[in-house]
Amino acid sequence: MNYEPIKKPDIGTLSVKPNLSDYKKLRQDFRWEDIRRELDGLKGGGLNIAHEVIDRHIKTALKDKTALLWEGKEGESEKYTFNDLYKLTNRFANVLGGLGVKKGERVFTYMDRTPELYVCLIGALKAGAVVGPLFSAFGPDAVKDRLKDSKAKVLVTIPRLVKTVHEILGDLPDLEKIIIVNRRKRPYELKALEIKYEELMDVALDAFETVKTTNEDFAIMHYTSGTTGKPKGAAHVHQAVMGHYATARYVLDLHPDDIYWCTADPGWVTGTSYGIFGPWSNGISQVVYEGGFSANHWYSVIEKYKVTVWYTAPTAIRMLMKAGESVVQKYNLKSLRYICSVGEPLNPEAVLWSLRVLGLSFHDNWWQTETGCIQIANYPVQDIKPGSMGRPFLGVTAAILDENCEKEMPPGKEGNLALKSGWPSMFRTYWNKEELYKSRFKGQWYITGDRARMDEDGYFWFVGRADDVINTAGHLVGPFEVESALIEHPAVAEAGAIGIPDPIAMEVIKAFVSLKDGYTPSEELKRDIKNFARKKLAALACPREIEFLPGLPKTRSGKIMRRLLKARELGLPEGDTSTLED
Ligand code: PRX
């Protein structure tokens, strides 16, 4: 179905500077050097993300502006100014200094979205550490893989999650200290390596001189899934803040008086690039809601804090659509003026729904953990084509390349989505996997792994992944991770995981399993395998469905042919099966 473009003036305040309607001219005039000049920099010239998001505001009128409006899951509300965060992050940097953390060492967090999470991440950046925020729903294997690969020295966590860490401690020889944040004062007795956050913070000093980092020093890593192997740590440098700053301003259209809410958790790249760095480097007040999704809670957060700019994800939008319009009517959402979405294809119906129900259309944008910041976007003052990801960000060149990733394809043709390397926030390596990192480039192009096409107006349209990675509710899951967890079950001989369509989460995981001799397929065994997987993987990575097969289709070299499993599941043509084992 073809949808008419939505004309631009649907967003109320259009005092956007510069005027983004002149996209071509803006592209010509855009210089990353100009963005750099708008930032502050450390004495001596280098960038440090923490300095740009907090410290530089202390020298200005923003010092006493509210930076964080926190809504706890138990109904608490707290406010922090930039100055409050300045002092707290200084204290935490001093805490890490006291523990002997040196520039470049890894400090990970594994906790809920409480103010301490934000303090610890920014404080650790000030101390020159490389931070790694872990999603609090991760199971022991996911946490172990990440802490082990990064050789994290310090972990900050909470009493509810620390038992997961105890299970894997034997595999983490590099972990020296575990800091326990206990904001709700649960009874807790410290175990080996553990120290109390509150006690350390009470005695730490408010003053700290940010460690001199260069533009190219590593700052943050987020693990991301590929088709094979364990998740890889996409490592970003301090200079990435230029990308966060510029895109938050131009794409998310943040103005000084905005109240902004990004619903993503800092365990994922959206939750740091746009849930910390983008808004705060622009001096914007932002809301953090600790609780999970519920239509009523989410709308009440918007109403209570008078959120003006909202950045969320398609699965959440589809869940809101499912919750129905009667829920929307209960709340006053008039404060909203601009809404954006990222992470998975945003179906055109969702854009039309928001236009009808909220009076605003969602602006879809596209990027990846590896790219560090938004690369393709629907801008505020630009017609939206519902279903399209929009046009490349001003300082970014995107193209559709042919099958060999050599030639650019003309408009209308599907191919590999690629970006010309060189934007400041692009990842600099996969931690410990330099060869894999290099394999993602072809000449001047970074090959994204997505299939897409570009239309005559330069709008990009997502087609699908070029690999077997599953995107479920906006989170990438590597089939290999799921399969590795499943084959640890005593009954499982082989496993193959694919994504199957789902009306809300876009894809959910289905696993095909062949059993070892002596085991008989049964519903009870399916349940047992699912429960087993749930203990090892994050809930979102667990198979929703399991199907037993006598054997899995494999290539002659023994690789499970997921493509074939998927084609058979969806009733699609099986394609080339010449490598199929006899
Ligand atoms: O396949 C694309 C999909 O999500 C992938 C990136 O996921 P991740 O590294 O977890 O980054 C999340 C931060 C955005 C992409 O390769 N994706 C992301 N945005 C969109 C999208 N697919 C379609 N439309 C989008 N707007």
PDB file of C-alpha atoms and ligand atoms in Angstrom, residues 224 268-270 311 314 341-346 364-370 376 389 448-450 462 464-465 471 474-476 506, ligand 1:
ATOM      1  CA  THR A 224      26.042  -6.509  20.185  1.00  0.00           C
ATOM      2  CA  TRP A 268      21.520  -0.666  25.100  1.00  0.00           C
ATOM      3  CA  VAL A 269      23.235   1.967  22.998  1.00  0.00           C
ATOM      4  CA  THR A 270      20.103   4.112  22.614  1.00  0.00           C
ATOM      5  CA  TYR A 311      12.080   8.973  21.814  1.00  0.00           C
ATOM      6  CA  PRO A 314       8.289   0.459  17.492  1.00  0.00           C
ATOM      7  CA  SER A 341      11.270   6.087  17.074  1.00  0.00           C
ATOM      8  CA  VAL A 342      14.210   3.757  16.492  1.00  0.00           C
ATOM      9  CA  GLY A 343      15.397   0.174  16.627  1.00  0.00           C
ATOM     10  CA  GLU A 344      13.201  -1.767  14.220  1.00  0.00           C
ATOM     11  CA  PRO A 345      11.033  -0.999  11.233  1.00  0.00           C
ATOM     12  CA  LEU A 346       8.288   1.421  12.189  1.00  0.00           C
ATOM     13  CA  ASP A 364      11.603   7.120  12.484  1.00  0.00           C
ATOM     14  CA  ASN A 365      15.372   7.020  12.477  1.00  0.00           C
ATOM     15  CA  TRP A 366      17.972   4.372  11.859  1.00  0.00           C
ATOM     16  CA  TRP A 367      21.344   3.550  13.361  1.00  0.00           C
ATOM     17  CA  GLN A 368      23.253   0.743  15.070  1.00  0.00           C
ATOM     18  CA  THR A 369      25.348   0.002  18.135  1.00  0.00           C
ATOM     19  CA  GLU A 370      28.364   0.252  15.840  1.00  0.00           C
ATOM     20  CA  ILE A 376      19.478   8.114   8.804  1.00  0.00           C
ATOM     21  CA  MET A 389      13.748   5.638   7.820  1.00  0.00           C
ATOM     22  CA  THR A 448      25.965  -2.270   7.967  1.00  0.00           C
ATOM     23  CA  GLY A 449      24.575  -5.801   7.527  1.00  0.00           C
ATOM     24  CA  ASP A 450      21.155  -4.396   6.631  1.00  0.00           C
ATOM     25  CA  PHE A 462      14.562  -0.837   5.323  1.00  0.00           C
ATOM     26  CA  GLY A 464      15.722  -6.699   6.243  1.00  0.00           C
ATOM     27  CA  ARG A 465      18.929  -8.043   7.722  1.00  0.00           C
ATOM     28  CA  ASN A 471      15.541  -8.385  15.884  1.00  0.00           C
ATOM     29  CA  GLY A 474      14.172  -3.844  18.925  1.00  0.00           C
ATOM     30  CA  HIS A 475      16.898  -6.001  20.473  1.00  0.00           C
ATOM     31  CA  LEU A 476      19.340  -7.916  18.343  1.00  0.00           C
ATOM     32  CA  MET A 506       8.200  -7.788  14.901  1.00  0.00           C
TER      33      MET A 506
HETATM   34  O1  PRX B   1      18.633  -3.962  11.528  1.00  0.00           O
HETATM   35  C1  PRX B   1      18.631  -2.610  11.921  1.00  0.00           C
HETATM   36  C2  PRX B   1      17.679  -2.390  13.090  1.00  0.00           C
HETATM   37  O2  PRX B   1      18.434  -2.561  14.261  1.00  0.00           O
HETATM   38  C3  PRX B   1      19.810  -2.786  13.923  1.00  0.00           C
HETATM   39  C4  PRX B   1      20.701  -2.106  14.919  1.00  0.00           C
HETATM   40  O3  PRX B   1      20.455  -2.624  16.177  1.00  0.00           O
HETATM   41  P1  PRX B   1      21.377  -2.239  17.399  1.00  0.00           P
HETATM   42  O4  PRX B   1      22.807  -2.409  17.036  1.00  0.00           O
HETATM   43  O5  PRX B   1      20.852  -2.973  18.568  1.00  0.00           O
HETATM   44  O6  PRX B   1      21.169  -0.686  17.557  1.00  0.00           O
HETATM   45  C5  PRX B   1      20.114  -0.191  18.220  1.00  0.00           C
HETATM   46  C6  PRX B   1      20.199   1.325  18.137  1.00  0.00           C
HETATM   47  C7  PRX B   1      19.382   1.877  17.055  1.00  0.00           C
HETATM   48  C8  PRX B   1      19.963  -2.241  12.535  1.00  0.00           C
HETATM   49  O7  PRX B   1      21.076  -2.812  11.871  1.00  0.00           O
HETATM   50  N1  PRX B   1      17.137  -1.030  13.053  1.00  0.00           N
HETATM   51  C9  PRX B   1      17.516   0.045  13.792  1.00  0.00           C
HETATM   52  N2  PRX B   1      16.747   1.113  13.497  1.00  0.00           N
HETATM   53  C10 PRX B   1      15.887   0.727  12.545  1.00  0.00           C
HETATM   54  C11 PRX B   1      16.139  -0.638  12.256  1.00  0.00           C
HETATM   55  N3  PRX B   1      15.451  -1.314  11.326  1.00  0.00           N
HETATM   56  C12 PRX B   1      14.502  -0.647  10.649  1.00  0.00           C
HETATM   57  N4  PRX B   1      14.193   0.658  10.881  1.00  0.00           N
HETATM   58  C13 PRX B   1      14.844   1.382  11.809  1.00  0.00           C
HETATM   59  N5  PRX B   1      14.538   2.649  12.027  1.00  0.00           N
END
